[in-house]
PDB file of C-alpha atoms in Angstrom:
ATOM      1  CA  GLN A   1      -7.244  24.213 -17.827  1.00  0.00           C
ATOM      2  CA  VAL A   2      -7.227  21.670 -14.997  1.00  0.00           C
ATOM      3  CA  GLN A   3      -5.829  22.509 -11.573  1.00  0.00           C
ATOM      4  CA  LEU A   4      -4.465  19.728  -9.374  1.00  0.00           C
ATOM      5  CA  VAL A   5      -3.694  20.279  -5.686  1.00  0.00           C
ATOM      6  CA  GLU A   6      -1.741  17.747  -3.636  1.00  0.00           C
ATOM      7  CA  SER A   7      -1.721  17.374   0.126  1.00  0.00           C
ATOM      8  CA  GLY A   8      -0.533  14.947   2.779  1.00  0.00           C
ATOM      9  CA  GLY A   9       3.220  15.092   2.442  1.00  0.00           C
ATOM     10  CA  GLY A  10       5.495  15.294   5.432  1.00  0.00           C
ATOM     11  CA  LEU A  11       8.258  13.667   7.436  1.00  0.00           C
ATOM     12  CA  VAL A  12       8.097  10.033   8.477  1.00  0.00           C
ATOM     13  CA  GLN A  13      10.565   7.459   9.767  1.00  0.00           C
ATOM     14  CA  THR A  14      11.668   4.413   7.842  1.00  0.00           C
ATOM     15  CA  GLY A  15       8.923   1.808   7.979  1.00  0.00           C
ATOM     16  CA  GLY A  16       6.206   4.364   8.501  1.00  0.00           C
ATOM     17  CA  SER A  17       3.245   5.340   6.373  1.00  0.00           C
ATOM     18  CA  LEU A  18       1.799   8.408   4.721  1.00  0.00           C
ATOM     19  CA  SER A  19      -1.310   9.114   2.697  1.00  0.00           C
ATOM     20  CA  LEU A  20      -1.365  11.617  -0.152  1.00  0.00           C
ATOM     21  CA  SER A  21      -4.399  13.242  -1.706  1.00  0.00           C
ATOM     22  CA  CYS A  22      -4.875  15.052  -4.990  1.00  0.00           C
ATOM     23  CA  ALA A  23      -7.998  17.039  -5.794  1.00  0.00           C
ATOM     24  CA  ALA A  24      -8.806  18.256  -9.290  1.00  0.00           C
ATOM     25  CA  SER A  25     -10.747  21.419  -9.985  1.00  0.00           C
ATOM     26  CA  GLY A  26     -14.142  20.852 -11.493  1.00  0.00           C
ATOM     27  CA  SER A  27     -15.270  17.509 -12.795  1.00  0.00           C
ATOM     28  CA  ILE A  28     -12.715  15.117 -14.194  1.00  0.00           C
ATOM     29  CA  SER A  29     -13.913  12.666 -16.782  1.00  0.00           C
ATOM     30  CA  THR A  30     -12.828   9.080 -16.464  1.00  0.00           C
ATOM     31  CA  GLU A  31     -11.211   9.668 -19.838  1.00  0.00           C
ATOM     32  CA  TYR A  32      -8.422  11.116 -17.692  1.00  0.00           C
ATOM     33  CA  ILE A  33      -5.832   8.835 -16.264  1.00  0.00           C
ATOM     34  CA  MET A  34      -4.820  10.177 -12.855  1.00  0.00           C
ATOM     35  CA  GLY A  35      -1.810   9.214 -10.859  1.00  0.00           C
ATOM     36  CA  TRP A  36       1.359  10.027  -9.030  1.00  0.00           C
ATOM     37  CA  TYR A  37       4.923  10.658 -10.079  1.00  0.00           C
ATOM     38  CA  ARG A  38       7.880  11.599  -7.934  1.00  0.00           C
ATOM     39  CA  GLN A  39      11.178  13.399  -8.340  1.00  0.00           C
ATOM     40  CA  ALA A  40      14.144  13.349  -5.996  1.00  0.00           C
ATOM     41  CA  PRO A  41      16.799  16.100  -6.105  1.00  0.00           C
ATOM     42  CA  GLY A  42      19.029  15.654  -9.128  1.00  0.00           C
ATOM     43  CA  GLN A  43      16.884  12.808 -10.443  1.00  0.00           C
ATOM     44  CA  GLN A  44      14.367  12.442 -13.222  1.00  0.00           C
ATOM     45  CA  ARG A  45      10.676  12.323 -12.509  1.00  0.00           C
ATOM     46  CA  GLU A  46       9.480   8.725 -12.319  1.00  0.00           C
ATOM     47  CA  LEU A  47       6.206   6.850 -12.301  1.00  0.00           C
ATOM     48  CA  VAL A  48       4.750   5.898  -8.933  1.00  0.00           C
ATOM     49  CA  ALA A  49       1.235   4.745  -9.805  1.00  0.00           C
ATOM     50  CA  THR A  50      -1.664   5.540 -12.130  1.00  0.00           C
ATOM     51  CA  HIS A  51      -5.387   4.832 -12.062  1.00  0.00           C
ATOM     52  CA  ASN A  52      -7.717   4.977 -15.045  1.00  0.00           C
ATOM     53  CA  GLY A  53     -10.918   5.704 -13.094  1.00  0.00           C
ATOM     54  CA  GLY A  54     -12.118   2.166 -13.557  1.00  0.00           C
ATOM     55  CA  THR A  55     -10.256  -0.945 -12.538  1.00  0.00           C
ATOM     56  CA  THR A  56      -6.877  -0.540 -14.205  1.00  0.00           C
ATOM     57  CA  THR A  57      -3.884   0.477 -12.109  1.00  0.00           C
ATOM     58  CA  VAL A  58      -0.194   0.637 -12.895  1.00  0.00           C
ATOM     59  CA  TYR A  59       2.606   0.733 -10.327  1.00  0.00           C
ATOM     60  CA  GLY A  60       6.244   1.522 -10.607  1.00  0.00           C
ATOM     61  CA  ARG A  61       8.473  -1.424  -9.861  1.00  0.00           C
ATOM     62  CA  SER A  62      10.048   0.178  -6.807  1.00  0.00           C
ATOM     63  CA  VAL A  63       6.712   0.750  -5.044  1.00  0.00           C
ATOM     64  CA  LYS A  64       4.639  -2.244  -6.102  1.00  0.00           C
ATOM     65  CA  GLY A  65       3.399  -4.097  -3.044  1.00  0.00           C
ATOM     66  CA  ARG A  66       3.998  -1.136  -0.727  1.00  0.00           C
ATOM     67  CA  PHE A  67       1.902   1.655  -2.228  1.00  0.00           C
ATOM     68  CA  THR A  68      -1.774   1.601  -3.119  1.00  0.00           C
ATOM     69  CA  ILE A  69      -3.485   4.056  -5.438  1.00  0.00           C
ATOM     70  CA  SER A  70      -7.204   4.720  -5.221  1.00  0.00           C
ATOM     71  CA  ARG A  71      -9.598   7.099  -6.911  1.00  0.00           C
ATOM     72  CA  ASP A  72     -12.928   8.679  -6.123  1.00  0.00           C
ATOM     73  CA  ASN A  73     -14.466   9.841  -9.377  1.00  0.00           C
ATOM     74  CA  ALA A  74     -17.313  11.655  -7.638  1.00  0.00           C
ATOM     75  CA  LYS A  75     -14.805  13.737  -5.672  1.00  0.00           C
ATOM     76  CA  ASN A  76     -12.461  14.239  -8.632  1.00  0.00           C
ATOM     77  CA  SER A  77      -9.666  12.967  -6.437  1.00  0.00           C
ATOM     78  CA  VAL A  78      -6.905  10.411  -6.412  1.00  0.00           C
ATOM     79  CA  TYR A  79      -5.078   9.083  -3.382  1.00  0.00           C
ATOM     80  CA  LEU A  80      -1.858   7.297  -2.600  1.00  0.00           C
ATOM     81  CA  GLN A  81      -1.397   5.151   0.488  1.00  0.00           C
ATOM     82  CA  MET A  82       2.304   4.640   1.121  1.00  0.00           C
ATOM     83  CA  ASN A  83       3.407   1.926   3.527  1.00  0.00           C
ATOM     84  CA  ASN A  84       6.777   0.593   4.639  1.00  0.00           C
ATOM     85  CA  LEU A  85       8.511   3.746   3.518  1.00  0.00           C
ATOM     86  CA  THR A  86      12.267   3.896   3.019  1.00  0.00           C
ATOM     87  CA  PRO A  87      14.667   6.817   2.491  1.00  0.00           C
ATOM     88  CA  GLU A  88      14.647   5.961  -1.217  1.00  0.00           C
ATOM     89  CA  ASP A  89      11.034   7.130  -1.270  1.00  0.00           C
ATOM     90  CA  THR A  90      12.096  10.660  -0.340  1.00  0.00           C
ATOM     91  CA  ALA A  91      11.005  12.954  -3.162  1.00  0.00           C
ATOM     92  CA  VAL A  92       8.532  15.558  -4.249  1.00  0.00           C
ATOM     93  CA  TYR A  93       5.373  13.736  -5.232  1.00  0.00           C
ATOM     94  CA  TYR A  94       3.367  15.182  -8.112  1.00  0.00           C
ATOM     95  CA  CYS A  95      -0.198  14.482  -9.078  1.00  0.00           C
ATOM     96  CA  ARG A  96      -0.857  14.081 -12.785  1.00  0.00           C
ATOM     97  CA  ALA A  97      -3.944  13.886 -14.971  1.00  0.00           C
ATOM     98  CA  ASP A  98      -3.847  13.138 -18.668  1.00  0.00           C
ATOM     99  CA  ARG A  99      -6.140  12.150 -21.488  1.00  0.00           C
ATOM    100  CA  PHE A 100      -5.882  11.397 -25.177  1.00  0.00           C
ATOM    101  CA  HIS A 101      -8.317  12.389 -27.920  1.00  0.00           C
ATOM    102  CA  LEU A 102      -8.122  11.329 -31.544  1.00  0.00           C
ATOM    103  CA  GLY A 103      -7.236  14.374 -33.626  1.00  0.00           C
ATOM    104  CA  GLN A 104      -6.420  16.435 -30.510  1.00  0.00           C
ATOM    105  CA  GLY A 105      -3.493  14.615 -29.036  1.00  0.00           C
ATOM    106  CA  LEU A 106      -2.502  14.285 -25.416  1.00  0.00           C
ATOM    107  CA  ALA A 107      -3.363  16.757 -22.647  1.00  0.00           C
ATOM    108  CA  ILE A 108      -1.290  16.565 -19.463  1.00  0.00           C
ATOM    109  CA  TYR A 109      -1.798  18.461 -16.209  1.00  0.00           C
ATOM    110  CA  TRP A 110       0.512  18.514 -13.188  1.00  0.00           C
ATOM    111  CA  GLY A 111       0.084  19.558  -9.598  1.00  0.00           C
ATOM    112  CA  GLN A 112       2.696  21.636  -7.798  1.00  0.00           C
ATOM    113  CA  GLY A 113       3.936  18.726  -5.712  1.00  0.00           C
ATOM    114  CA  THR A 114       4.125  17.767  -2.061  1.00  0.00           C
ATOM    115  CA  GLN A 115       7.325  16.860  -0.229  1.00  0.00           C
ATOM    116  CA  VAL A 116       7.730  13.413   1.297  1.00  0.00           C
ATOM    117  CA  THR A 117      10.809  12.877   3.462  1.00  0.00           C
ATOM    118  CA  VAL A 118      11.665   9.516   4.995  1.00  0.00           C
ATOM    119  CA  SER A 119      14.306   9.569   7.720  1.00  0.00           C
ATOM    120  CA  THR A 120      16.557   6.701   8.706  1.00  0.00           C
TER     121      THR A 120
END
C-alpha cells in the first residue's frame, strides 16, 4: 500500500499562483508515474499533469503553458507549480501514483486531495 499526502491548496485570486506538493510514503520507484488530477463539483476527474520520474511529462490541454510539474525522486515527491490561475482551475487536486507490471497489471494510488479555489 502506498500513501500519498497532498498539501499547498488554498484560495487565490485570478492571475495568481499556487504550488502543490505530494509526498509518498516510503520509497517510490521510478517505475511509478506520478502526477496530478483534478475534479470540480459535478465534474469528472481530469488529467492535470504527469511525470515519469525521468524526463517525460504530460500536461492536460487546459493547463499546458501555465502549470509545471516537477519531481524529486530522492524525496518521493511530486510538485505542481500553477501560474496564471483562473476560476476554471477551481477544483480538488489529487495526487496519483501508478505503475504497470507484466503479469500483475496496473496499480493505482490516490491521495485524499487538496482544495484549490480561484476567485474572480
